[in-house]
Amino acid sequence: MSLTQTIELPNGVKYEQPLGLFINNEWVNSVDGGSFEVINPTTEKVITSVQEASEKDVDIAVKAARAAFEGEWSQVTPQDRGRYLNNLADLFEKNRLLLASVEALDNGKAVSEAQGDVQAAANVFRYYGGWADKVHGKVIDTAPGKFNYTKQEPVGVCGQIIPWNFPILMWSWKIGPAIATGNVVIIKSAEQTPLSALVAATLIKEAGFPPGVINVISGLGRVAGAAISAHMDIDKVAFTGSTPVGRMIMKAAANSNLKKVTLELGGKSPNIVFDDANVDDAISWVNFGIFFNHGQVCCAGSRIYVQEGIYDKFVEAFKARITKNVVGDPFHPETFQGPQVSQLQFDRVMSYIEHGKQEGAKIECGGGRHGTSGYFIQPTIFSNVTEDMKIMQEEIFGPVASIAKFKTLDDAIRIGNNTTFGLASAVHTTSLATAIDVSNRLKAGTVWINTYNALHHQLPFGGYKESGIGRELGKAALANYTQTKTVCINLAGGKD
Ligand code: ADP
C-alpha cells in the first residue's frame, strides 16, 4: 500500500497525506497490513485509509522507543531537548494553515478555530522547550556526615492515547512535557481523526529528534490503545478521553506492570450565572462555554444555572444569541459550528436530545439535525431541566445546553457540585465576594470567573473526582513525567 496520498482541500491547500505508521523516524506499513477508513464528517465520504497498528506494531514502536531511551536520547542535553521542542514550535507555525486545514477536513472544526489550535500547540512546545533545562533536584541536609540529593529523572517509555476533539492540540499537550523531561513516546491518535497527527509526524525528524524518541501511530482503541495500556515495557500511560475508557486503561495498567497512569476524562461542568452578572457578557461566555467546538469539549459548560431574578430574560437573550452561531462547512470563513465528528457521535447526541424531550425538559430551540448530509446538529437549548434528568447528569459531548433556575448562593453550590465529575466550572457575577466564595466551594479542577474555556499553556488543567488523575499544562504537568531519585552519600564512612 502506498504510504502517502495527494489531497486537495476546498481552500486550495494541496498536500501529501502520510498514511503509514511513524516508528523510529521512518514511515512503515503495519505488520499485518491492516488499515482503516477515515471519514469526512462534513460529507460523510471516505477521505482515505491509514495503516492500523496492531499489538505487534505497538511492540515494534516500544522496542524503538526503549532503544532510544537507553541509547542516543539519554546522551542529549536538556538544552538540546529544549531546542528540538522550539524547532517543532517553529515548524508548527510555519505549517499552521496546512495542519489547520487537515484538522478541518478530518475533525470538522472550522479552519479558523483549527488555526488557533495549531498556534496553541506551538505555544505548548515553546513553553515546555523552556522547561527542558530547568527541571532539577535538591540537596537535603540530614546530618554533617551525609550528603543527600534528589534527581528528577524521566519515567521512560510513555504511551499516550489521545481523543478526536482536539487532535493536534492534544498531541502537543502530551508530547511537550514528556519530551522536555527526557522521556520517549508512542502516541496513538483517535481512530476518528488520525490525519493531522500524521502530518505533524512529518515534522519530527526535521525538528532534530533522534529516531525512536517520538513514535506516532494510528489505531483502534480496543486494539492499539489496549496494547499500549497492557504493555509490559511501557512505563507510563497518559490518556485523554472518556471516563469509561479511563477506567479500562487503569485496570490494564494495574493488571500489567503497574505503569504510572494519568487521566484527563469527562466532565459535566456547571456554568453559574448570578443575578448581579453582566448579562450580555455572561451570555457570550455561556454560549462559548457550551457551543465551542460543537460541544465536543471535556470541560464544556453543559449545566447552566441561572439565578431566578434574571432567568426568563437570560433564556430569551441566550436563544437570540445562538441564532448568530453559524453552522456549516468548516472551510467557510463564517462558520462557528461544524459537524459532529462521526455518525456514532451524531447518533449519541441525538439520542440524548430525544431523552431530554421524553423526560419533559422544554426545548427552547434546536433539537434536530441541521441540513440533510454531514453530521450537523442544530444548537439546542433545553430549559426547566431538573437535577435527576439524564441530560443534566451525563456528558453529552455535543451542542446541547441544559438550563435550570436556582434561588440562593448555597443552592448554586449544592447543585453545581451534584455530579460525579469535577473538571471545570464557572461563575458569572460582579461581586468579588461571591466569586471567591463560590470558587472556594466548587469541587472542580478549574473555576473560571466571568469567562469560560480560558485554557492557557501556563495554567494547570485537570479533574477532581471522576474527571481524572494528574494535571496537564503548566509546571504541574512535569510531575507526570518525572520520578524522584534520592541519592544518599555517607561521607564519613563507617556506621552511624
Ligand atoms: P470517545 O468515546 O469520545 O470516542 P474514547 O474515550 O473512546 O472517546 O476515545 C479516546 C481515545 O481512547 C481514542 O484514542 C481511542 O482510540 C482510545 N480508546 C478507546 N478504547 C480504548 C481502550 N479500550 N483502551 C485504550 N484506549 C482506548
Short mmCIF file of N, CA, C and O in Angstrom, two decimals, residues 215-261:
data_model
loop_
_atom_site.label_atom_id
_atom_site.label_comp_id
_atom_site.label_asym_id
_atom_site.label_seq_id
_atom_site.Cartn_x
_atom_site.Cartn_y
_atom_site.Cartn_z
N ASN A 215 7.21 8.45 18.46
CA ASN A 215 6.62 7.50 17.50
C ASN A 215 5.12 7.77 17.44
O ASN A 215 4.48 7.91 18.49
N VAL A 216 4.59 7.86 16.23
CA VAL A 216 3.18 8.25 16.06
C VAL A 216 2.45 7.14 15.32
O VAL A 216 2.82 6.78 14.20
N ILE A 217 1.42 6.60 15.95
CA ILE A 217 0.70 5.50 15.31
C ILE A 217 -0.81 5.80 15.24
O ILE A 217 -1.35 6.50 16.09
N SER A 218 -1.43 5.26 14.20
CA SER A 218 -2.89 5.29 14.10
C SER A 218 -3.37 3.90 14.50
O SER A 218 -2.70 2.91 14.19
N GLY A 219 -4.52 3.84 15.14
CA GLY A 219 -5.02 2.51 15.51
C GLY A 219 -6.31 2.62 16.30
O GLY A 219 -6.71 3.71 16.72
N LEU A 220 -6.94 1.49 16.47
CA LEU A 220 -8.22 1.44 17.19
C LEU A 220 -7.96 1.37 18.70
O LEU A 220 -6.98 0.78 19.14
N GLY A 221 -8.88 1.96 19.45
CA GLY A 221 -8.73 1.95 20.91
C GLY A 221 -8.64 0.55 21.48
O GLY A 221 -7.74 0.24 22.27
N ARG A 222 -9.57 -0.30 21.05
CA ARG A 222 -9.63 -1.63 21.66
C ARG A 222 -8.48 -2.52 21.22
O ARG A 222 -8.26 -3.58 21.79
N VAL A 223 -7.73 -2.10 20.19
CA VAL A 223 -6.59 -2.90 19.73
C VAL A 223 -5.28 -2.21 20.16
O VAL A 223 -4.64 -2.62 21.13
N ALA A 224 -4.92 -1.14 19.45
CA ALA A 224 -3.64 -0.47 19.75
C ALA A 224 -3.67 0.22 21.12
O ALA A 224 -2.69 0.18 21.86
N GLY A 225 -4.82 0.84 21.44
CA GLY A 225 -4.93 1.52 22.74
C GLY A 225 -4.80 0.51 23.87
O GLY A 225 -4.07 0.72 24.85
N ALA A 226 -5.50 -0.61 23.71
CA ALA A 226 -5.44 -1.66 24.75
C ALA A 226 -4.03 -2.23 24.83
O ALA A 226 -3.53 -2.52 25.93
N ALA A 227 -3.36 -2.37 23.67
CA ALA A 227 -2.00 -2.93 23.68
C ALA A 227 -1.04 -1.99 24.41
O ALA A 227 -0.15 -2.45 25.14
N ILE A 228 -1.24 -0.69 24.24
CA ILE A 228 -0.38 0.28 24.95
C ILE A 228 -0.62 0.16 26.46
O ILE A 228 0.33 0.06 27.25
N SER A 229 -1.89 0.14 26.85
CA SER A 229 -2.20 0.14 28.30
C SER A 229 -1.69 -1.12 28.99
O SER A 229 -1.38 -1.08 30.18
N ALA A 230 -1.64 -2.23 28.25
CA ALA A 230 -1.26 -3.50 28.89
C ALA A 230 0.22 -3.86 28.65
O ALA A 230 0.69 -4.87 29.17
N HIS A 231 0.95 -3.03 27.91
CA HIS A 231 2.31 -3.42 27.53
C HIS A 231 3.25 -3.47 28.75
O HIS A 231 3.25 -2.57 29.58
N MET A 232 4.04 -4.52 28.81
CA MET A 232 4.93 -4.70 29.97
C MET A 232 6.16 -3.81 29.94
O MET A 232 6.87 -3.68 30.93
N ASP A 233 6.47 -3.22 28.78
CA ASP A 233 7.66 -2.37 28.73
C ASP A 233 7.32 -0.90 28.50
O ASP A 233 8.16 -0.12 28.07
N ILE A 234 6.07 -0.54 28.74
CA ILE A 234 5.71 0.89 28.74
C ILE A 234 5.63 1.31 30.20
O ILE A 234 4.96 0.66 31.01
N ASP A 235 6.34 2.37 30.54
CA ASP A 235 6.46 2.75 31.96
C ASP A 235 5.34 3.65 32.43
O ASP A 235 5.11 3.79 33.63
N LYS A 236 4.68 4.30 31.46
CA LYS A 236 3.63 5.22 31.86
C LYS A 236 2.61 5.36 30.73
O LYS A 236 2.99 5.32 29.55
N VAL A 237 1.36 5.49 31.10
CA VAL A 237 0.34 5.76 30.07
C VAL A 237 -0.38 7.06 30.44
O VAL A 237 -0.73 7.28 31.60
N ALA A 238 -0.51 7.92 29.45
CA ALA A 238 -1.24 9.18 29.64
C ALA A 238 -2.42 9.14 28.67
O ALA A 238 -2.26 8.85 27.49
N PHE A 239 -3.59 9.44 29.19
CA PHE A 239 -4.80 9.27 28.39
C PHE A 239 -5.69 10.49 28.50
O PHE A 239 -5.87 11.04 29.60
N THR A 240 -6.27 10.89 27.41
CA THR A 240 -7.38 11.85 27.43
C THR A 240 -8.53 11.22 26.66
O THR A 240 -8.35 10.76 25.53
N GLY A 241 -9.69 11.18 27.29
CA GLY A 241 -10.85 10.58 26.64
C GLY A 241 -11.97 10.39 27.64
O GLY A 241 -12.04 11.09 28.66
N SER A 242 -12.80 9.42 27.37
CA SER A 242 -14.00 9.24 28.19
C SER A 242 -13.67 8.53 29.51
O SER A 242 -12.69 7.79 29.61
N THR A 243 -14.52 8.75 30.50
CA THR A 243 -14.31 8.13 31.82
C THR A 243 -14.36 6.60 31.74
O THR A 243 -13.50 5.94 32.33
N PRO A 244 -15.31 5.99 31.00
CA PRO A 244 -15.30 4.52 30.94
C PRO A 244 -13.98 3.96 30.39
O PRO A 244 -13.46 2.97 30.91
N VAL A 245 -13.44 4.59 29.34
CA VAL A 245 -12.17 4.10 28.79
C VAL A 245 -11.03 4.36 29.78
O VAL A 245 -10.13 3.53 29.94
N GLY A 246 -11.08 5.48 30.47
CA GLY A 246 -10.07 5.77 31.51
C GLY A 246 -10.02 4.67 32.55
O GLY A 246 -8.94 4.24 32.99
N ARG A 247 -11.19 4.16 32.94
CA ARG A 247 -11.24 3.05 33.91
C ARG A 247 -10.56 1.81 33.34
O ARG A 247 -9.82 1.11 34.04
N MET A 248 -10.84 1.54 32.04
CA MET A 248 -10.25 0.34 31.42
C MET A 248 -8.73 0.46 31.38
O MET A 248 -8.02 -0.52 31.61
N ILE A 249 -8.25 1.65 31.10
CA ILE A 249 -6.81 1.85 31.00
C ILE A 249 -6.16 1.65 32.37
O ILE A 249 -5.11 1.01 32.49
N MET A 250 -6.82 2.16 33.39
CA MET A 250 -6.26 1.99 34.74
C MET A 250 -6.22 0.52 35.14
O MET A 250 -5.26 0.06 35.75
N LYS A 251 -7.28 -0.19 34.76
CA LYS A 251 -7.32 -1.64 35.07
C LYS A 251 -6.20 -2.35 34.32
O LYS A 251 -5.51 -3.21 34.89
N ALA A 252 -6.02 -2.01 33.04
CA ALA A 252 -4.98 -2.67 32.24
C ALA A 252 -3.60 -2.37 32.82
O ALA A 252 -2.73 -3.25 32.87
N ALA A 253 -3.42 -1.14 33.29
CA ALA A 253 -2.13 -0.78 33.90
C ALA A 253 -1.91 -1.57 35.18
O ALA A 253 -0.82 -2.10 35.44
N ALA A 254 -3.00 -1.69 35.96
CA ALA A 254 -2.90 -2.42 37.23
C ALA A 254 -2.61 -3.90 36.99
O ALA A 254 -1.85 -4.52 37.74
N ASN A 255 -3.21 -4.45 35.93
CA ASN A 255 -3.05 -5.88 35.67
C ASN A 255 -1.78 -6.22 34.89
O ASN A 255 -1.50 -7.38 34.65
N SER A 256 -1.04 -5.21 34.46
CA SER A 256 0.21 -5.50 33.74
C SER A 256 1.39 -5.15 34.63
O SER A 256 1.63 -5.83 35.63
N ASN A 257 2.10 -4.07 34.31
CA ASN A 257 3.32 -3.76 35.06
C ASN A 257 3.15 -2.58 36.02
O ASN A 257 4.13 -1.96 36.39
N LEU A 258 1.91 -2.27 36.39
CA LEU A 258 1.64 -1.13 37.27
C LEU A 258 2.25 0.15 36.71
O LEU A 258 2.83 0.94 37.45
N LYS A 259 2.14 0.32 35.41
CA LYS A 259 2.66 1.55 34.81
C LYS A 259 1.96 2.76 35.43
O LYS A 259 0.81 2.66 35.89
N LYS A 260 2.66 3.87 35.46
CA LYS A 260 2.07 5.10 36.01
C LYS A 260 0.93 5.53 35.08
O LYS A 260 1.02 5.37 33.86
N VAL A 261 -0.09 6.11 35.67
CA VAL A 261 -1.28 6.48 34.88
C VAL A 261 -1.65 7.94 35.14
O VAL A 261 -1.76 8.34 36.30
#
